[in-house]
mmCIF file of C-alpha atoms in Angstrom:
data_model
loop_
_atom_site.group_PDB
_atom_site.id
_atom_site.type_symbol
_atom_site.label_atom_id
_atom_site.label_comp_id
_atom_site.label_asym_id
_atom_site.label_seq_id
_atom_site.Cartn_x
_atom_site.Cartn_y
_atom_site.Cartn_z
ATOM 1 C CA UNK N 25 -17.693 4.570 -34.734
ATOM 2 C CA UNK N 26 -16.145 1.414 -33.271
ATOM 3 C CA UNK N 27 -15.305 1.737 -29.574
ATOM 4 C CA UNK N 28 -12.911 -0.977 -28.291
ATOM 5 C CA UNK N 29 -13.845 -0.171 -24.678
ATOM 6 C CA UNK N 30 -17.368 -1.486 -25.347
ATOM 7 C CA UNK N 31 -16.000 -4.947 -26.129
ATOM 8 C CA UNK N 32 -15.698 -7.645 -23.455
ATOM 9 C CA UNK N 33 -12.000 -7.650 -22.476
ATOM 10 C CA UNK N 34 -9.900 -10.791 -22.686
ATOM 11 C CA UNK N 35 -6.273 -11.848 -22.732
ATOM 12 C CA UNK N 36 -3.408 -11.160 -20.315
ATOM 13 C CA UNK N 37 -3.230 -8.304 -17.825
ATOM 14 C CA UNK N 38 -0.231 -7.941 -15.528
ATOM 15 C CA UNK N 39 -0.661 -5.786 -12.424
ATOM 16 C CA UNK N 40 1.715 -5.022 -9.561
ATOM 17 C CA UNK N 41 0.952 -3.846 -6.028
ATOM 18 C CA UNK N 42 2.584 -3.270 -2.684
ATOM 19 C CA UNK N 43 2.044 -5.992 -0.115
ATOM 20 C CA UNK N 44 -0.257 -3.852 2.031
ATOM 21 C CA UNK N 45 -2.436 -2.835 -0.917
ATOM 22 C CA UNK N 46 -2.604 -6.475 -1.983
ATOM 23 C CA UNK N 47 -3.655 -7.635 1.474
ATOM 24 C CA UNK N 48 -6.121 -4.868 2.347
ATOM 25 C CA UNK N 49 -7.688 -3.512 -0.829
ATOM 26 C CA UNK N 50 -7.136 -5.824 -3.775
ATOM 27 C CA UNK N 51 -8.999 -9.000 -2.713
ATOM 28 C CA UNK N 52 -12.364 -7.325 -3.305
ATOM 29 C CA UNK N 53 -11.118 -5.714 -6.528
ATOM 30 C CA UNK N 54 -9.812 -8.987 -7.965
ATOM 31 C CA UNK N 55 -12.946 -10.904 -7.029
ATOM 32 C CA UNK N 56 -15.223 -8.257 -8.511
ATOM 33 C CA UNK N 57 -13.183 -7.872 -11.686
ATOM 34 C CA UNK N 58 -12.986 -11.637 -12.282
ATOM 35 C CA UNK N 59 -16.745 -11.980 -11.858
ATOM 36 C CA UNK N 60 -17.271 -9.337 -14.547
ATOM 37 C CA UNK N 61 -14.536 -10.326 -16.981
ATOM 38 C CA UNK N 62 -13.545 -13.985 -16.552
ATOM 39 C CA UNK N 63 -11.783 -14.059 -19.932
ATOM 40 C CA UNK N 64 -9.041 -11.732 -18.705
ATOM 41 C CA UNK N 65 -5.992 -13.685 -17.557
ATOM 42 C CA UNK N 66 -4.913 -11.395 -14.727
ATOM 43 C CA UNK N 67 -1.589 -11.889 -12.951
ATOM 44 C CA UNK N 68 -0.585 -10.026 -9.789
ATOM 45 C CA UNK N 69 2.956 -9.387 -8.608
ATOM 46 C CA UNK N 70 3.791 -7.874 -5.216
ATOM 47 C CA UNK N 71 6.807 -5.757 -4.375
ATOM 48 C CA UNK N 72 7.996 -2.515 -2.848
ATOM 49 C CA UNK N 73 7.147 0.799 -4.473
ATOM 50 C CA UNK N 74 10.698 1.006 -5.801
ATOM 51 C CA UNK N 75 10.548 -2.476 -7.330
ATOM 52 C CA UNK N 76 7.153 -1.882 -8.904
ATOM 53 C CA UNK N 77 8.208 1.382 -10.528
ATOM 54 C CA UNK N 78 11.190 -0.398 -12.061
ATOM 55 C CA UNK N 79 9.008 -3.239 -13.357
ATOM 56 C CA UNK N 80 6.586 -0.805 -14.987
ATOM 57 C CA UNK N 81 9.482 1.034 -16.620
ATOM 58 C CA UNK N 82 10.889 -2.264 -17.918
ATOM 59 C CA UNK N 83 7.504 -3.211 -19.452
ATOM 60 C CA UNK N 84 7.164 -6.155 -17.058
ATOM 61 C CA UNK N 85 3.837 -4.819 -15.782
ATOM 62 C CA UNK N 86 0.890 -3.123 -17.461
ATOM 63 C CA UNK N 87 0.527 -0.984 -14.352
ATOM 64 C CA UNK N 88 1.015 -0.998 -10.604
ATOM 65 C CA UNK N 89 -0.319 0.330 -7.305
ATOM 66 C CA UNK N 90 2.349 2.234 -5.389
ATOM 67 C CA UNK N 91 2.329 4.537 -2.372
ATOM 68 C CA UNK N 92 3.097 8.238 -2.787
ATOM 69 C CA UNK N 93 3.835 10.168 -5.993
ATOM 70 C CA UNK N 94 7.001 9.727 -8.023
ATOM 71 C CA UNK N 95 8.745 12.050 -10.442
ATOM 72 C CA UNK N 96 9.571 10.272 -13.698
ATOM 73 C CA UNK N 97 9.042 11.554 -17.258
ATOM 74 C CA UNK N 98 7.927 8.148 -18.563
ATOM 75 C CA UNK N 99 5.351 7.452 -15.864
ATOM 76 C CA UNK N 100 1.673 8.411 -15.879
ATOM 77 C CA UNK N 101 0.229 8.350 -12.375
ATOM 78 C CA UNK N 102 -3.306 8.562 -11.044
ATOM 79 C CA UNK N 103 -3.947 9.146 -7.317
ATOM 80 C CA UNK N 104 -6.691 6.849 -6.063
ATOM 81 C CA UNK N 105 -6.985 7.181 -2.306
ATOM 82 C CA UNK N 106 -5.214 8.769 0.663
ATOM 83 C CA UNK N 107 -4.750 6.832 3.891
ATOM 84 C CA UNK N 108 -3.667 7.726 7.397
ATOM 85 C CA UNK N 109 -0.781 5.937 9.079
ATOM 86 C CA UNK N 110 -0.480 4.966 12.738
ATOM 87 C CA UNK N 111 2.155 3.345 14.904
ATOM 88 C CA UNK N 112 1.069 0.037 16.462
ATOM 89 C CA UNK N 113 2.322 -2.276 19.200
ATOM 90 C CA UNK N 114 0.915 -5.451 20.701
ATOM 91 C CA UNK N 115 -1.605 -4.938 23.511
ATOM 92 C CA UNK N 116 0.633 -6.932 25.867
ATOM 93 C CA UNK N 117 3.623 -4.749 25.022
ATOM 94 C CA UNK N 118 4.685 -2.016 27.510
ATOM 95 C CA UNK N 119 3.017 1.252 26.454
ATOM 96 C CA UNK N 120 5.002 3.965 24.709
ATOM 97 C CA UNK N 121 5.248 6.920 27.088
ATOM 98 C CA UNK N 122 7.494 9.126 24.926
ATOM 99 C CA UNK N 123 9.057 8.827 21.509
ATOM 100 C CA UNK N 124 12.405 8.108 23.147
ATOM 101 C CA UNK N 125 10.968 4.763 24.278
ATOM 102 C CA UNK N 126 11.389 3.598 20.680
ATOM 103 C CA UNK N 127 15.160 3.517 21.168
ATOM 104 C CA UNK N 128 14.659 0.390 23.267
ATOM 105 C CA UNK N 129 11.961 -1.178 21.073
ATOM 106 C CA UNK N 130 12.371 -3.476 18.107
ATOM 107 C CA UNK N 131 11.198 -1.754 14.922
ATOM 108 C CA UNK N 132 9.337 -3.953 12.450
ATOM 109 C CA UNK N 133 9.724 -2.827 8.839
ATOM 110 C CA UNK N 134 9.264 -3.967 5.261
ATOM 111 C CA UNK N 135 12.167 -4.478 2.884
ATOM 112 C CA UNK N 136 14.092 -1.586 1.367
ATOM 113 C CA UNK N 137 12.101 0.508 -1.107
ATOM 114 C CA UNK N 138 8.879 0.488 0.916
ATOM 115 C CA UNK N 139 7.271 3.901 1.477
ATOM 116 C CA UNK N 140 6.093 2.927 4.968
ATOM 117 C CA UNK N 141 9.633 1.993 5.959
ATOM 118 C CA UNK N 142 11.046 5.196 4.484
ATOM 119 C CA UNK N 143 8.563 7.363 6.383
ATOM 120 C CA UNK N 144 9.195 5.599 9.699
ATOM 121 C CA UNK N 145 12.977 5.774 9.350
ATOM 122 C CA UNK N 146 12.888 9.438 8.328
ATOM 123 C CA UNK N 147 10.650 10.296 11.275
ATOM 124 C CA UNK N 148 12.854 8.542 13.831
ATOM 125 C CA UNK N 149 16.037 9.923 12.300
ATOM 126 C CA UNK N 150 14.627 13.456 12.436
ATOM 127 C CA UNK N 151 13.910 12.948 16.137
ATOM 128 C CA UNK N 152 17.439 11.624 16.731
ATOM 129 C CA UNK N 153 16.153 8.150 17.548
ATOM 130 C CA UNK N 154 18.154 5.147 16.369
ATOM 131 C CA UNK N 155 16.522 1.885 17.536
ATOM 132 C CA UNK N 156 18.847 -0.858 18.682
ATOM 133 C CA UNK N 157 17.158 -3.524 16.576
ATOM 134 C CA UNK N 158 15.133 -3.781 13.370
ATOM 135 C CA UNK N 159 13.405 -6.831 11.933
ATOM 136 C CA UNK N 160 12.575 -6.878 8.229
ATOM 137 C CA UNK N 161 9.484 -8.578 6.771
ATOM 138 C CA UNK N 162 8.363 -9.577 3.298
ATOM 139 C CA UNK N 163 4.637 -9.789 4.073
ATOM 140 C CA UNK N 164 2.113 -7.767 6.068
ATOM 141 C CA UNK N 165 0.739 -10.962 7.616
ATOM 142 C CA UNK N 166 4.120 -11.832 9.097
ATOM 143 C CA UNK N 167 4.635 -8.345 10.431
ATOM 144 C CA UNK N 168 1.185 -8.105 12.037
ATOM 145 C CA UNK N 169 1.572 -11.526 13.615
ATOM 146 C CA UNK N 170 4.790 -10.400 15.275
ATOM 147 C CA UNK N 171 3.239 -7.107 16.415
ATOM 148 C CA UNK N 172 0.400 -9.010 18.092
ATOM 149 C CA UNK N 173 2.931 -11.348 19.705
ATOM 150 C CA UNK N 174 4.698 -8.368 21.263
ATOM 151 C CA UNK N 175 7.894 -8.454 19.213
ATOM 152 C CA UNK N 176 7.979 -4.768 18.339
ATOM 153 C CA UNK N 177 6.527 -1.629 16.789
ATOM 154 C CA UNK N 178 5.325 -1.067 13.215
ATOM 155 C CA UNK N 179 3.916 1.689 11.019
ATOM 156 C CA UNK N 180 0.758 0.636 9.148
ATOM 157 C CA UNK N 181 -2.374 2.118 7.614
ATOM 158 C CA UNK N 182 -5.115 3.087 10.057
ATOM 159 C CA UNK N 183 -7.599 0.842 8.216
ATOM 160 C CA UNK N 184 -5.518 -2.211 9.187
ATOM 161 C CA UNK N 185 -4.921 -0.986 12.730
ATOM 162 C CA UNK N 186 -8.602 -0.286 13.374
ATOM 163 C CA UNK N 187 -9.576 -3.867 12.630
ATOM 164 C CA UNK N 188 -6.864 -5.241 14.911
ATOM 165 C CA UNK N 189 -7.662 -2.769 17.677
ATOM 166 C CA UNK N 190 -11.276 -3.970 17.733
ATOM 167 C CA UNK N 191 -9.963 -7.428 18.622
ATOM 168 C CA UNK N 192 -7.805 -5.905 21.390
ATOM 169 C CA UNK N 193 -4.636 -7.285 19.824
ATOM 170 C CA UNK N 194 -2.862 -3.958 19.420
ATOM 171 C CA UNK N 195 -2.595 -0.384 20.655
ATOM 172 C CA UNK N 196 -2.408 2.565 18.218
ATOM 173 C CA UNK N 197 -0.387 5.755 18.454
ATOM 174 C CA UNK N 198 -0.729 8.822 16.247
ATOM 175 C CA UNK N 199 1.991 9.945 13.844
ATOM 176 C CA UNK N 200 3.163 13.543 13.173
ATOM 177 C CA UNK N 201 1.344 15.258 10.316
ATOM 178 C CA UNK N 202 4.490 15.244 8.161
ATOM 179 C CA UNK N 203 4.546 11.446 8.095
ATOM 180 C CA UNK N 204 0.957 10.381 8.725
ATOM 181 C CA UNK N 205 -0.416 10.150 5.168
ATOM 182 C CA UNK N 206 0.234 7.940 2.155
ATOM 183 C CA UNK N 207 -1.513 8.058 -1.195
ATOM 184 C CA UNK N 208 -2.199 4.918 -3.196
ATOM 185 C CA UNK N 209 -1.397 5.720 -6.814
ATOM 186 C CA UNK N 210 -1.788 3.700 -9.991
ATOM 187 C CA UNK N 211 1.091 4.076 -12.433
ATOM 188 C CA UNK N 212 1.757 2.994 -16.015
ATOM 189 C CA UNK N 213 4.167 3.875 -18.803
ATOM 190 C CA UNK N 214 3.250 6.834 -20.972
ATOM 191 C CA UNK N 215 4.125 5.074 -24.256
ATOM 192 C CA UNK N 216 1.719 2.130 -23.915
ATOM 193 C CA UNK N 217 -1.952 2.636 -24.866
ATOM 194 C CA UNK N 218 -4.490 1.706 -22.213
ATOM 195 C CA UNK N 219 -5.944 -1.672 -23.192
ATOM 196 C CA UNK N 220 -9.620 -2.483 -22.809
ATOM 197 C CA UNK N 221 -8.743 -4.917 -19.998
ATOM 198 C CA UNK N 222 -6.743 -2.282 -18.101
ATOM 199 C CA UNK N 223 -9.465 0.313 -18.603
ATOM 200 C CA UNK N 224 -12.092 -2.049 -17.134
ATOM 201 C CA UNK N 225 -9.753 -3.026 -14.306
ATOM 202 C CA UNK N 226 -9.214 0.598 -13.276
ATOM 203 C CA UNK N 227 -12.954 1.230 -13.369
ATOM 204 C CA UNK N 228 -13.594 -1.803 -11.133
ATOM 205 C CA UNK N 229 -10.799 -0.698 -8.807
ATOM 206 C CA UNK N 230 -12.283 2.763 -8.290
ATOM 207 C CA UNK N 231 -15.710 1.296 -7.563
ATOM 208 C CA UNK N 232 -14.308 -1.107 -4.960
ATOM 209 C CA UNK N 233 -12.056 1.489 -3.331
ATOM 210 C CA UNK N 234 -15.040 3.789 -2.953
ATOM 211 C CA UNK N 235 -17.105 1.016 -1.362
ATOM 212 C CA UNK N 236 -14.280 0.163 1.069
ATOM 213 C CA UNK N 237 -13.996 3.795 2.142
ATOM 214 C CA UNK N 238 -17.696 3.950 2.872
ATOM 215 C CA UNK N 239 -17.479 0.733 4.898
ATOM 216 C CA UNK N 240 -14.471 1.970 6.907
ATOM 217 C CA UNK N 241 -16.236 5.240 7.736
ATOM 218 C CA UNK N 242 -19.263 3.541 9.301
#
């Protein structure tokens, strides 16, 4: 019987991802996938979880990487990896003695619709903490640069923080259990068949994510 998944994939493939996933995990995935299947014309769009869900629902994307599960009848979702979150500040920044110190600190966040932002704001609101100033970023690079420069405090994945901490650019603080985990999930519409290209892409993604986890645990 003919199996389309055994064919070499080609043609367009449109994938979306959050900025953090794009910066931390996807470079190795994209490089590996392109080396295996150069005939696939892959395009990548970044956005917040909220934006990416909407683009998948509107058929603008074949699939997308988001953070944390969603509840939608038209969405198929596959959890890929769980990550721990930490609070970071620049090493030159005054240390955080208590959570109340955050009232006087600038909070660095992503645009509306980002899971990281939602978790940080919910946590602070639950503690009755309303920072005097927030600065919004569109990229993880811009945010991390400002953290290292001492501008303020941010919530990021521990995998990012660990690399920066090794260079003595930042200091990490733990996050309450309720807010300390995010799950990277791949979503797609339930009424679109999985193409050969998407099937191969997901397989390559899982292989690379597994390799990254092993590297981070060393």
